[in-house]
Amino acid sequence: MVATVVKVGAHDHLEDVHGRRVRLYPDDIVVGAYGNRYATDFFEGYLPTGPHVHLLTAGGLVGTVASAHSRRLPPTELKVIGALDDRSGRPLSVEHFARPAPPHAAAEWGTTVVVGSSMNSGKTTTASALVRGWARAGLSPGAGKVTGSGSGKDRWMYVDAGAGPVADFLDFGMSSTFGHPIGRLRTTAVAIRDALVDDGADVVVLEIADGLLQSETRALAECLPHYADGVVLTAANALDAVAGVAILDGLGVDVRAISGLVTASPLASEEAHAATGLDVVSPAQLVDGGAVDLLPGPGRRAAPWDFSQAGASRCGDAVA
């Protein structure tokens, strides 16, 4: 869609086609994509019903804000001009640029999934630290974002850390994953992993957005025993770590380590370790060798990553 900037608010920059953040001014004409957003510390937004809409992310996700965190400014207001069409007059969609599903493939050194207790618990920082640690060890890491809202920030963090191939939900036709059918999200998780391996990764990290109480994150977490060779939980504090481990344990998920924001405090890290019995590893420690210690190793992967082996469980729907 194409829109005019009416009033600049919380998002005063927009990423251009190269990922550069471009400052916005009233009357600027911008291109974006409709979608929903779920962000507990930012905006809750949905597909609009009228011409006056809001900018939901700096990546260009457009919708109508339903609620916002109290510390956020009002959203940037847009007025829709119309759909962005191709040369034949067909309205364009992110779906039209989706990557074909690659063949199923397993990473030689396995796939680690990073899941968080909440938004801003340190998931992307932890995933990037895993990438950096593996790259320093001479491996060829690939990184993928399974769910979230369209923005280039996380992708660039993966690249800067040393990821060769990078893929996310945008590559598979979704401007945002909030509100999409769970079956499609599970299938996309597999496709992202397969794409990274197909592009040359011998070890993969996947990040699942938001926190374990978000419905789609929880649904993906239910299937972690079927598609994760290792799971790292990020938490903002020790109590979050305890709750997150308990939730995942109830789903049959074996958490390998705790990381994230909690590691900024030695005391909080000690509390989390004492309460869970798990290693609490900071991003810096992951870079300095901890990432390699978490690898399952060749031939010792815990899961074949074939949802068809999940029998009658809901996870089995991800592979046709």
PDB file of C-alpha atoms in Angstrom:
ATOM      1  CA  MET A   1       0.000   0.000   0.000  1.00  0.00           C
ATOM      2  CA  VAL A   2       0.981   3.641  -0.538  1.00  0.00           C
ATOM      3  CA  ALA A   3       0.240   6.315   2.026  1.00  0.00           C
ATOM      4  CA  THR A   4       0.967   9.910   2.997  1.00  0.00           C
ATOM      5  CA  VAL A   5       2.447  10.744   6.392  1.00  0.00           C
ATOM      6  CA  VAL A   6      -0.106  12.867   8.260  1.00  0.00           C
ATOM      7  CA  LYS A   7       1.527  13.203  11.679  1.00  0.00           C
ATOM      8  CA  VAL A   8       4.865  11.812  12.915  1.00  0.00           C
ATOM      9  CA  GLY A   9       4.666   9.937  16.200  1.00  0.00           C
ATOM     10  CA  ALA A  10       6.400   6.994  17.852  1.00  0.00           C
ATOM     11  CA  HIS A  11       8.022   5.821  14.616  1.00  0.00           C
ATOM     12  CA  ASP A  12       9.837   8.858  13.252  1.00  0.00           C
ATOM     13  CA  HIS A  13      11.998   6.779  10.900  1.00  0.00           C
ATOM     14  CA  LEU A  14      11.203   4.187   8.232  1.00  0.00           C
ATOM     15  CA  GLU A  15      13.601   1.624   6.762  1.00  0.00           C
ATOM     16  CA  ASP A  16      14.298   2.048   3.060  1.00  0.00           C
ATOM     17  CA  VAL A  17      14.934  -0.802   0.617  1.00  0.00           C
ATOM     18  CA  HIS A  18      18.556  -1.014   1.791  1.00  0.00           C
ATOM     19  CA  GLY A  19      17.691  -1.103   5.488  1.00  0.00           C
ATOM     20  CA  ARG A  20      18.738   2.488   6.180  1.00  0.00           C
ATOM     21  CA  ARG A  21      16.533   4.337   8.653  1.00  0.00           C
ATOM     22  CA  VAL A  22      15.086   7.363   6.857  1.00  0.00           C
ATOM     23  CA  ARG A  23      13.612  10.210   8.906  1.00  0.00           C
ATOM     24  CA  LEU A  24       9.927  10.865   8.285  1.00  0.00           C
ATOM     25  CA  TYR A  25       8.232  14.223   7.769  1.00  0.00           C
ATOM     26  CA  PRO A  26       4.577  15.151   7.259  1.00  0.00           C
ATOM     27  CA  ASP A  27       3.469  14.811   3.627  1.00  0.00           C
ATOM     28  CA  ASP A  28       6.131  12.174   2.846  1.00  0.00           C
ATOM     29  CA  ILE A  29       4.825   9.389   0.621  1.00  0.00           C
ATOM     30  CA  VAL A  30       5.676   5.916   1.901  1.00  0.00           C
ATOM     31  CA  VAL A  31       5.144   2.304   0.866  1.00  0.00           C
ATOM     32  CA  GLY A  32       4.218  -0.348   3.433  1.00  0.00           C
ATOM     33  CA  ALA A  33       2.355  -3.606   3.906  1.00  0.00           C
ATOM     34  CA  TYR A  34      -0.760  -4.307   5.913  1.00  0.00           C
ATOM     35  CA  GLY A  35      -0.501  -6.625   8.897  1.00  0.00           C
ATOM     36  CA  ASN A  36      -1.162  -7.154  12.595  1.00  0.00           C
ATOM     37  CA  ARG A  37       1.273  -6.490  15.425  1.00  0.00           C
ATOM     38  CA  TYR A  38       1.557  -8.010  18.902  1.00  0.00           C
ATOM     39  CA  ALA A  39       4.085  -6.201  21.096  1.00  0.00           C
ATOM     40  CA  THR A  40       3.450  -6.043  24.839  1.00  0.00           C
ATOM     41  CA  ASP A  41       5.819  -3.118  25.318  1.00  0.00           C
ATOM     42  CA  PHE A  42       4.876  -1.250  22.135  1.00  0.00           C
ATOM     43  CA  PHE A  43       1.729  -1.517  19.980  1.00  0.00           C
ATOM     44  CA  GLU A  44      -1.131  -3.947  19.570  1.00  0.00           C
ATOM     45  CA  GLY A  45      -2.411  -3.365  16.048  1.00  0.00           C
ATOM     46  CA  TYR A  46      -4.720  -4.925  13.461  1.00  0.00           C
ATOM     47  CA  LEU A  47      -5.661  -4.662   9.804  1.00  0.00           C
ATOM     48  CA  PRO A  48      -7.326  -1.290   9.224  1.00  0.00           C
ATOM     49  CA  THR A  49     -10.942  -0.702   8.265  1.00  0.00           C
ATOM     50  CA  GLY A  50     -10.624   2.849   6.937  1.00  0.00           C
ATOM     51  CA  PRO A  51      -8.246   5.205   5.093  1.00  0.00           C
ATOM     52  CA  HIS A  52      -6.579   6.603   8.242  1.00  0.00           C
ATOM     53  CA  VAL A  53      -4.041   4.129   9.586  1.00  0.00           C
ATOM     54  CA  HIS A  54      -0.920   3.908  11.726  1.00  0.00           C
ATOM     55  CA  LEU A  55       2.679   2.875  11.205  1.00  0.00           C
ATOM     56  CA  LEU A  56       3.146  -0.212  13.409  1.00  0.00           C
ATOM     57  CA  THR A  57       6.868  -0.845  12.826  1.00  0.00           C
ATOM     58  CA  ALA A  58       9.867   0.959  11.386  1.00  0.00           C
ATOM     59  CA  GLY A  59       9.950  -1.724   8.705  1.00  0.00           C
ATOM     60  CA  GLY A  60       6.712  -0.465   7.167  1.00  0.00           C
ATOM     61  CA  LEU A  61       3.998  -2.609   8.759  1.00  0.00           C
ATOM     62  CA  VAL A  62       0.724  -0.701   8.569  1.00  0.00           C
ATOM     63  CA  GLY A  63      -2.479  -1.166  10.561  1.00  0.00           C
ATOM     64  CA  THR A  64      -4.619   0.419  13.253  1.00  0.00           C
ATOM     65  CA  VAL A  65      -3.346   0.608  16.835  1.00  0.00           C
ATOM     66  CA  ALA A  66      -5.738  -0.939  19.345  1.00  0.00           C
ATOM     67  CA  SER A  67      -3.587  -0.487  22.461  1.00  0.00           C
ATOM     68  CA  ALA A  68      -0.134   0.793  23.365  1.00  0.00           C
ATOM     69  CA  HIS A  69       2.338   0.614  26.224  1.00  0.00           C
ATOM     70  CA  SER A  70       2.006   3.699  28.416  1.00  0.00           C
ATOM     71  CA  ARG A  71       5.555   4.872  27.773  1.00  0.00           C
ATOM     72  CA  ARG A  72       5.102   5.011  24.000  1.00  0.00           C
ATOM     73  CA  LEU A  73       4.249   8.125  22.027  1.00  0.00           C
ATOM     74  CA  PRO A  74       1.097   8.065  19.897  1.00  0.00           C
ATOM     75  CA  PRO A  75       1.592   6.175  16.621  1.00  0.00           C
ATOM     76  CA  THR A  76       2.647   7.855  13.399  1.00  0.00           C
ATOM     77  CA  GLU A  77      -0.525   8.596  11.439  1.00  0.00           C
ATOM     78  CA  LEU A  78      -0.879   7.783   7.748  1.00  0.00           C
ATOM     79  CA  LYS A  79      -3.545   8.389   5.114  1.00  0.00           C
ATOM     80  CA  VAL A  80      -3.909   5.653   2.527  1.00  0.00           C
ATOM     81  CA  ILE A  81      -3.531   6.696  -1.099  1.00  0.00           C
ATOM     82  CA  GLY A  82      -4.153   3.230  -2.502  1.00  0.00           C
ATOM     83  CA  ALA A  83      -2.733  -0.162  -3.309  1.00  0.00           C
ATOM     84  CA  LEU A  84       0.685  -0.551  -4.884  1.00  0.00           C
ATOM     85  CA  ASP A  85       0.114  -2.357  -8.190  1.00  0.00           C
ATOM     86  CA  ASP A  86       2.389  -4.189 -10.578  1.00  0.00           C
ATOM     87  CA  ARG A  87       2.588  -3.236 -14.249  1.00  0.00           C
ATOM     88  CA  SER A  88      -0.488  -5.288 -15.059  1.00  0.00           C
ATOM     89  CA  GLY A  89      -2.552  -3.496 -12.432  1.00  0.00           C
ATOM     90  CA  ARG A  90      -2.545  -6.341  -9.916  1.00  0.00           C
ATOM     91  CA  PRO A  91      -2.252  -5.160  -6.278  1.00  0.00           C
ATOM     92  CA  LEU A  92       1.056  -6.396  -4.918  1.00  0.00           C
ATOM     93  CA  SER A  93       1.407  -8.503  -1.797  1.00  0.00           C
ATOM     94  CA  VAL A  94       4.379  -9.819   0.165  1.00  0.00           C
ATOM     95  CA  GLU A  95       2.944 -13.223  -0.769  1.00  0.00           C
ATOM     96  CA  HIS A  96       3.910 -12.621  -4.405  1.00  0.00           C
ATOM     97  CA  PHE A  97       7.597 -12.558  -3.433  1.00  0.00           C
ATOM     98  CA  ALA A  98       7.556 -15.622  -1.163  1.00  0.00           C
ATOM     99  CA  ARG A  99      10.429 -18.051  -1.537  1.00  0.00           C
ATOM    100  CA  PRO A 100       9.436 -21.538  -2.728  1.00  0.00           C
ATOM    101  CA  ALA A 101       9.606 -24.143   0.020  1.00  0.00           C
ATOM    102  CA  PRO A 102      13.077 -25.727  -0.070  1.00  0.00           C
ATOM    103  CA  PRO A 103      13.690 -29.468   0.325  1.00  0.00           C
ATOM    104  CA  HIS A 104      13.810 -30.775   3.886  1.00  0.00           C
ATOM    105  CA  ALA A 105      17.350 -30.813   5.242  1.00  0.00           C
ATOM    106  CA  ALA A 106      18.998 -31.128   8.651  1.00  0.00           C
ATOM    107  CA  ALA A 107      21.896 -28.962   9.766  1.00  0.00           C
ATOM    108  CA  GLU A 108      25.062 -30.974  10.405  1.00  0.00           C
ATOM    109  CA  TRP A 109      25.517 -29.413  13.835  1.00  0.00           C
ATOM    110  CA  GLY A 110      21.836 -29.213  14.644  1.00  0.00           C
ATOM    111  CA  THR A 111      19.299 -26.452  15.197  1.00  0.00           C
ATOM    112  CA  THR A 112      19.033 -24.428  18.387  1.00  0.00           C
ATOM    113  CA  VAL A 113      15.810 -22.558  19.097  1.00  0.00           C
ATOM    114  CA  VAL A 114      15.783 -19.412  21.232  1.00  0.00           C
ATOM    115  CA  VAL A 115      12.513 -18.699  22.997  1.00  0.00           C
ATOM    116  CA  GLY A 116      11.848 -16.005  25.583  1.00  0.00           C
ATOM    117  CA  SER A 117       9.822 -15.497  28.710  1.00  0.00           C
ATOM    118  CA  SER A 118       8.625 -12.175  27.287  1.00  0.00           C
ATOM    119  CA  MET A 119       9.302  -9.498  24.719  1.00  0.00           C
ATOM    120  CA  ASN A 120      12.668  -7.786  25.170  1.00  0.00           C
ATOM    121  CA  SER A 121      14.076 -10.605  27.293  1.00  0.00           C
ATOM    122  CA  GLY A 122      17.198 -10.753  25.115  1.00  0.00           C
ATOM    123  CA  LYS A 123      16.242 -13.251  22.411  1.00  0.00           C
ATOM    124  CA  THR A 124      17.874 -11.544  19.429  1.00  0.00           C
ATOM    125  CA  THR A 125      20.984 -10.651  21.417  1.00  0.00           C
ATOM    126  CA  THR A 126      21.271 -14.280  22.519  1.00  0.00           C
ATOM    127  CA  ALA A 127      20.665 -15.671  19.023  1.00  0.00           C
ATOM    128  CA  SER A 128      23.306 -13.293  17.644  1.00  0.00           C
ATOM    129  CA  ALA A 129      25.755 -14.378  20.351  1.00  0.00           C
ATOM    130  CA  LEU A 130      25.225 -18.010  19.365  1.00  0.00           C
ATOM    131  CA  VAL A 131      25.935 -17.067  15.752  1.00  0.00           C
ATOM    132  CA  ARG A 132      29.078 -15.202  16.745  1.00  0.00           C
ATOM    133  CA  GLY A 133      30.339 -18.047  18.903  1.00  0.00           C
ATOM    134  CA  TRP A 134      29.797 -20.625  16.171  1.00  0.00           C
ATOM    135  CA  ALA A 135      31.406 -18.415  13.527  1.00  0.00           C
ATOM    136  CA  ARG A 136      34.466 -17.942  15.733  1.00  0.00           C
ATOM    137  CA  ALA A 137      34.707 -21.720  16.027  1.00  0.00           C
ATOM    138  CA  GLY A 138      34.894 -22.055  12.244  1.00  0.00           C
ATOM    139  CA  LEU A 139      31.321 -23.169  11.619  1.00  0.00           C
ATOM    140  CA  SER A 140      28.934 -21.694   9.030  1.00  0.00           C
ATOM    141  CA  PRO A 141      25.945 -20.463  11.019  1.00  0.00           C
ATOM    142  CA  GLY A 142      22.543 -19.568   9.636  1.00  0.00           C
ATOM    143  CA  ALA A 143      19.981 -17.540  11.565  1.00  0.00           C
ATOM    144  CA  GLY A 144      16.236 -17.256  11.190  1.00  0.00           C
ATOM    145  CA  LYS A 145      13.363 -15.347  12.761  1.00  0.00           C
ATOM    146  CA  VAL A 146      10.252 -17.540  12.828  1.00  0.00           C
ATOM    147  CA  THR A 147       7.660 -15.056  14.051  1.00  0.00           C
ATOM    148  CA  GLY A 148       7.307 -11.316  14.601  1.00  0.00           C
ATOM    149  CA  SER A 149       6.492  -8.118  12.730  1.00  0.00           C
ATOM    150  CA  GLY A 150       8.271  -6.910   9.620  1.00  0.00           C
ATOM    151  CA  SER A 151      11.473  -5.007  10.411  1.00  0.00           C
ATOM    152  CA  GLY A 152      15.090  -5.328   9.379  1.00  0.00           C
ATOM    153  CA  LYS A 153      16.627  -4.781  12.837  1.00  0.00           C
ATOM    154  CA  ASP A 154      16.974  -8.435  13.831  1.00  0.00           C
ATOM    155  CA  ARG A 155      18.145  -9.525  10.395  1.00  0.00           C
ATOM    156  CA  TRP A 156      20.993  -7.009  10.491  1.00  0.00           C
ATOM    157  CA  MET A 157      22.003  -8.141  13.972  1.00  0.00           C
ATOM    158  CA  TYR A 158      22.329 -11.718  12.698  1.00  0.00           C
ATOM    159  CA  VAL A 159      24.369 -10.580   9.705  1.00  0.00           C
ATOM    160  CA  ASP A 160      26.649  -8.409  11.810  1.00  0.00           C
ATOM    161  CA  ALA A 161      27.288 -11.326  14.179  1.00  0.00           C
ATOM    162  CA  GLY A 162      28.538 -13.482  11.305  1.00  0.00           C
ATOM    163  CA  ALA A 163      25.510 -15.330   9.964  1.00  0.00           C
ATOM    164  CA  GLY A 164      25.923 -16.321   6.321  1.00  0.00           C
ATOM    165  CA  PRO A 165      22.402 -17.236   5.277  1.00  0.00           C
ATOM    166  CA  VAL A 166      19.588 -15.393   7.040  1.00  0.00           C
ATOM    167  CA  ALA A 167      15.867 -16.027   6.551  1.00  0.00           C
ATOM    168  CA  ASP A 168      12.630 -15.074   8.240  1.00  0.00           C
ATOM    169  CA  PHE A 169       8.866 -15.079   7.831  1.00  0.00           C
ATOM    170  CA  LEU A 170       9.071 -12.212   5.317  1.00  0.00           C
ATOM    171  CA  ASP A 171      10.909 -14.534   2.940  1.00  0.00           C
ATOM    172  CA  PHE A 172       7.886 -16.823   3.065  1.00  0.00           C
ATOM    173  CA  GLY A 173       5.194 -14.273   2.318  1.00  0.00           C
ATOM    174  CA  MET A 174       4.170 -12.761   5.662  1.00  0.00           C
ATOM    175  CA  SER A 175       4.586  -9.105   6.625  1.00  0.00           C
ATOM    176  CA  SER A 176       3.724 -10.157  10.175  1.00  0.00           C
ATOM    177  CA  THR A 177       2.912 -13.520  11.722  1.00  0.00           C
ATOM    178  CA  PHE A 178       0.387 -12.370  14.342  1.00  0.00           C
ATOM    179  CA  GLY A 179      -3.004 -13.718  13.347  1.00  0.00           C
ATOM    180  CA  HIS A 180      -1.805 -16.278  10.801  1.00  0.00           C
ATOM    181  CA  PRO A 181      -2.932 -19.920  11.203  1.00  0.00           C
ATOM    182  CA  ILE A 182      -0.728 -21.920  13.549  1.00  0.00           C
ATOM    183  CA  GLY A 183      -0.272 -24.640  10.952  1.00  0.00           C
ATOM    184  CA  ARG A 184       1.271 -22.171   8.551  1.00  0.00           C
ATOM    185  CA  LEU A 185       3.630 -20.861  11.238  1.00  0.00           C
ATOM    186  CA  ARG A 186       4.814 -24.363  12.062  1.00  0.00           C
ATOM    187  CA  THR A 187       5.365 -25.111   8.391  1.00  0.00           C
ATOM    188  CA  THR A 188       7.239 -21.841   8.004  1.00  0.00           C
ATOM    189  CA  ALA A 189       9.510 -22.705  10.931  1.00  0.00           C
ATOM    190  CA  VAL A 190      10.530 -25.856   9.080  1.00  0.00           C
ATOM    191  CA  ALA A 191      10.918 -23.980   5.783  1.00  0.00           C
ATOM    192  CA  ILE A 192      13.182 -21.364   7.356  1.00  0.00           C
ATOM    193  CA  ARG A 193      15.419 -24.061   8.794  1.00  0.00           C
ATOM    194  CA  ASP A 194      15.479 -25.898   5.458  1.00  0.00           C
ATOM    195  CA  ALA A 195      16.270 -22.682   3.562  1.00  0.00           C
ATOM    196  CA  LEU A 196      19.214 -21.875   5.819  1.00  0.00           C
ATOM    197  CA  VAL A 197      20.677 -25.348   5.351  1.00  0.00           C
ATOM    198  CA  ASP A 198      20.009 -25.208   1.618  1.00  0.00           C
ATOM    199  CA  ASP A 199      21.905 -21.906   1.508  1.00  0.00           C
ATOM    200  CA  GLY A 200      24.953 -23.430   3.155  1.00  0.00           C
ATOM    201  CA  ALA A 201      24.521 -23.304   6.930  1.00  0.00           C
ATOM    202  CA  ASP A 202      25.934 -26.233   8.900  1.00  0.00           C
ATOM    203  CA  VAL A 203      24.445 -24.997  12.181  1.00  0.00           C
ATOM    204  CA  VAL A 204      21.189 -23.068  12.656  1.00  0.00           C
ATOM    205  CA  VAL A 205      19.617 -20.839  15.273  1.00  0.00           C
ATOM    206  CA  LEU A 206      15.942 -19.934  15.100  1.00  0.00           C
ATOM    207  CA  GLU A 207      14.344 -17.201  17.165  1.00  0.00           C
ATOM    208  CA  ILE A 208      10.672 -17.280  18.129  1.00  0.00           C
ATOM    209  CA  ALA A 209       9.289 -13.820  18.914  1.00  0.00           C
ATOM    210  CA  ASP A 210       7.392 -12.499  21.927  1.00  0.00           C
ATOM    211  CA  GLY A 211       6.974 -14.552  25.110  1.00  0.00           C
ATOM    212  CA  LEU A 212       5.656 -17.936  26.164  1.00  0.00           C
ATOM    213  CA  LEU A 213       2.253 -16.519  27.136  1.00  0.00           C
ATOM    214  CA  GLN A 214       1.639 -15.268  23.586  1.00  0.00           C
ATOM    215  CA  SER A 215      -0.667 -17.773  21.903  1.00  0.00           C
ATOM    216  CA  GLU A 216       1.373 -18.364  18.741  1.00  0.00           C
ATOM    217  CA  THR A 217       4.661 -18.605  20.609  1.00  0.00           C
ATOM    218  CA  ARG A 218       3.069 -21.114  22.968  1.00  0.00           C
ATOM    219  CA  ALA A 219       1.727 -23.144  20.030  1.00  0.00           C
ATOM    220  CA  LEU A 220       5.178 -23.277  18.433  1.00  0.00           C
ATOM    221  CA  ALA A 221       6.731 -24.170  21.787  1.00  0.00           C
ATOM    222  CA  GLU A 222       4.392 -27.151  22.044  1.00  0.00           C
ATOM    223  CA  CYS A 223       6.200 -28.620  19.055  1.00  0.00           C
ATOM    224  CA  LEU A 224       9.749 -27.907  20.189  1.00  0.00           C
ATOM    225  CA  PRO A 225      10.392 -31.564  21.163  1.00  0.00           C
ATOM    226  CA  HIS A 226       9.724 -32.455  17.510  1.00  0.00           C
ATOM    227  CA  TYR A 227      11.877 -29.855  15.793  1.00  0.00           C
ATOM    228  CA  ALA A 228      14.523 -28.475  18.157  1.00  0.00           C
ATOM    229  CA  ASP A 229      17.907 -30.077  18.781  1.00  0.00           C
ATOM    230  CA  GLY A 230      18.472 -27.620  21.621  1.00  0.00           C
ATOM    231  CA  VAL A 231      16.480 -24.875  23.328  1.00  0.00           C
ATOM    232  CA  VAL A 232      17.817 -21.763  25.045  1.00  0.00           C
ATOM    233  CA  LEU A 233      15.394 -19.769  27.206  1.00  0.00           C
ATOM    234  CA  THR A 234      15.934 -16.041  27.602  1.00  0.00           C
ATOM    235  CA  ALA A 235      14.489 -14.301  30.643  1.00  0.00           C
ATOM    236  CA  ALA A 236      14.364 -10.766  31.981  1.00  0.00           C
ATOM    237  CA  ASN A 237      14.831 -11.857  35.616  1.00  0.00           C
ATOM    238  CA  ALA A 238      15.117 -14.942  37.795  1.00  0.00           C
ATOM    239  CA  LEU A 239      11.391 -15.328  38.388  1.00  0.00           C
ATOM    240  CA  ASP A 240      10.765 -15.176  34.636  1.00  0.00           C
ATOM    241  CA  ALA A 241      13.387 -17.895  34.190  1.00  0.00           C
ATOM    242  CA  VAL A 242      11.693 -20.143  36.749  1.00  0.00           C
ATOM    243  CA  ALA A 243       8.260 -19.614  35.178  1.00  0.00           C
ATOM    244  CA  GLY A 244       9.582 -20.115  31.645  1.00  0.00           C
ATOM    245  CA  VAL A 245      11.352 -23.344  32.525  1.00  0.00           C
ATOM    246  CA  ALA A 246       8.194 -24.614  34.252  1.00  0.00           C
ATOM    247  CA  ILE A 247       6.045 -23.852  31.198  1.00  0.00           C
ATOM    248  CA  LEU A 248       8.488 -25.520  28.826  1.00  0.00           C
ATOM    249  CA  ASP A 249       8.932 -28.493  31.139  1.00  0.00           C
ATOM    250  CA  GLY A 250       5.158 -28.937  31.086  1.00  0.00           C
ATOM    251  CA  LEU A 251       5.361 -29.123  27.289  1.00  0.00           C
ATOM    252  CA  GLY A 252       8.100 -31.753  27.411  1.00  0.00           C
ATOM    253  CA  VAL A 253      10.790 -29.301  26.297  1.00  0.00           C
ATOM    254  CA  ASP A 254      14.311 -29.847  27.583  1.00  0.00           C
ATOM    255  CA  VAL A 255      15.917 -26.429  28.122  1.00  0.00           C
ATOM    256  CA  ARG A 256      19.691 -26.548  27.652  1.00  0.00           C
ATOM    257  CA  ALA A 257      20.528 -23.170  29.201  1.00  0.00           C
ATOM    258  CA  ILE A 258      19.170 -19.797  30.316  1.00  0.00           C
ATOM    259  CA  SER A 259      20.422 -16.535  28.846  1.00  0.00           C
ATOM    260  CA  GLY A 260      19.183 -13.059  28.074  1.00  0.00           C
ATOM    261  CA  LEU A 261      18.644  -9.977  30.178  1.00  0.00           C
ATOM    262  CA  VAL A 262      18.798 -11.890  33.479  1.00  0.00           C
ATOM    263  CA  THR A 263      22.524 -12.403  32.930  1.00  0.00           C
ATOM    264  CA  ALA A 264      23.157  -8.670  33.335  1.00  0.00           C
ATOM    265  CA  SER A 265      22.864  -9.270  37.090  1.00  0.00           C
ATOM    266  CA  PRO A 266      25.185 -11.785  38.763  1.00  0.00           C
ATOM    267  CA  LEU A 267      22.771 -12.078  41.696  1.00  0.00           C
ATOM    268  CA  ALA A 268      19.781 -12.682  39.432  1.00  0.00           C
ATOM    269  CA  SER A 269      21.821 -15.250  37.501  1.00  0.00           C
ATOM    270  CA  GLU A 270      22.640 -17.065  40.747  1.00  0.00           C
ATOM    271  CA  GLU A 271      18.964 -17.039  41.712  1.00  0.00           C
ATOM    272  CA  ALA A 272      17.938 -18.460  38.340  1.00  0.00           C
ATOM    273  CA  HIS A 273      20.597 -21.176  38.501  1.00  0.00           C
ATOM    274  CA  ALA A 274      19.704 -22.126  42.074  1.00  0.00           C
ATOM    275  CA  ALA A 275      15.989 -22.319  41.288  1.00  0.00           C
ATOM    276  CA  THR A 276      16.229 -24.219  37.993  1.00  0.00           C
ATOM    277  CA  GLY A 277      19.518 -26.107  38.181  1.00  0.00           C
ATOM    278  CA  LEU A 278      20.335 -24.903  34.667  1.00  0.00           C
ATOM    279  CA  ASP A 279      23.429 -23.107  33.463  1.00  0.00           C
ATOM    280  CA  VAL A 280      22.894 -19.368  33.110  1.00  0.00           C
ATOM    281  CA  VAL A 281      25.092 -18.195  30.247  1.00  0.00           C
ATOM    282  CA  SER A 282      25.519 -14.574  29.214  1.00  0.00           C
ATOM    283  CA  PRO A 283      25.746 -13.530  25.549  1.00  0.00           C
ATOM    284  CA  ALA A 284      29.434 -12.717  26.097  1.00  0.00           C
ATOM    285  CA  GLN A 285      30.032 -16.232  27.414  1.00  0.00           C
ATOM    286  CA  LEU A 286      28.232 -17.684  24.395  1.00  0.00           C
ATOM    287  CA  VAL A 287      30.575 -15.774  22.114  1.00  0.00           C
ATOM    288  CA  ASP A 288      33.614 -16.982  24.081  1.00  0.00           C
ATOM    289  CA  GLY A 289      32.869 -20.687  23.714  1.00  0.00           C
ATOM    290  CA  GLY A 290      29.523 -21.273  25.377  1.00  0.00           C
ATOM    291  CA  ALA A 291      27.760 -21.494  22.027  1.00  0.00           C
ATOM    292  CA  VAL A 292      29.929 -24.440  21.008  1.00  0.00           C
ATOM    293  CA  ASP A 293      29.290 -26.162  24.349  1.00  0.00           C
ATOM    294  CA  LEU A 294      25.551 -26.132  23.599  1.00  0.00           C
ATOM    295  CA  LEU A 295      25.878 -27.946  20.274  1.00  0.00           C
ATOM    296  CA  PRO A 296      24.475 -31.483  20.099  1.00  0.00           C
ATOM    297  CA  GLY A 297      27.222 -32.486  17.665  1.00  0.00           C
ATOM    298  CA  PRO A 298      27.119 -34.459  14.391  1.00  0.00           C
ATOM    299  CA  GLY A 299      25.083 -37.633  14.607  1.00  0.00           C
ATOM    300  CA  ARG A 300      23.732 -36.707  18.034  1.00  0.00           C
ATOM    301  CA  ARG A 301      20.825 -34.504  17.085  1.00  0.00           C
ATOM    302  CA  ALA A 302      17.911 -34.933  19.426  1.00  0.00           C
ATOM    303  CA  ALA A 303      15.166 -34.501  16.832  1.00  0.00           C
ATOM    304  CA  PRO A 304      14.811 -35.433  13.132  1.00  0.00           C
ATOM    305  CA  TRP A 305      12.648 -32.368  12.514  1.00  0.00           C
ATOM    306  CA  ASP A 306       9.959 -34.185  10.636  1.00  0.00           C
ATOM    307  CA  PHE A 307       6.526 -33.228  11.893  1.00  0.00           C
ATOM    308  CA  SER A 308       5.060 -36.242  10.151  1.00  0.00           C
ATOM    309  CA  GLN A 309       6.664 -38.310  12.909  1.00  0.00           C
ATOM    310  CA  ALA A 310       4.534 -36.524  15.468  1.00  0.00           C
ATOM    311  CA  GLY A 311       1.642 -38.864  14.748  1.00  0.00           C
ATOM    312  CA  ALA A 312      -1.766 -37.512  15.588  1.00  0.00           C
ATOM    313  CA  SER A 313      -0.416 -34.479  17.466  1.00  0.00           C
ATOM    314  CA  ARG A 314      -1.088 -30.992  16.197  1.00  0.00           C
ATOM    315  CA  CYS A 315       2.587 -30.677  15.321  1.00  0.00           C
ATOM    316  CA  GLY A 316       2.053 -33.242  12.586  1.00  0.00           C
ATOM    317  CA  ASP A 317       0.095 -30.734  10.524  1.00  0.00           C
ATOM    318  CA  ALA A 318       3.210 -28.782   9.622  1.00  0.00           C
ATOM    319  CA  VAL A 319       4.363 -31.206   6.930  1.00  0.00           C
ATOM    320  CA  ALA A 320       1.877 -32.073   4.237  1.00  0.00           C
TER     321      ALA A 320
END
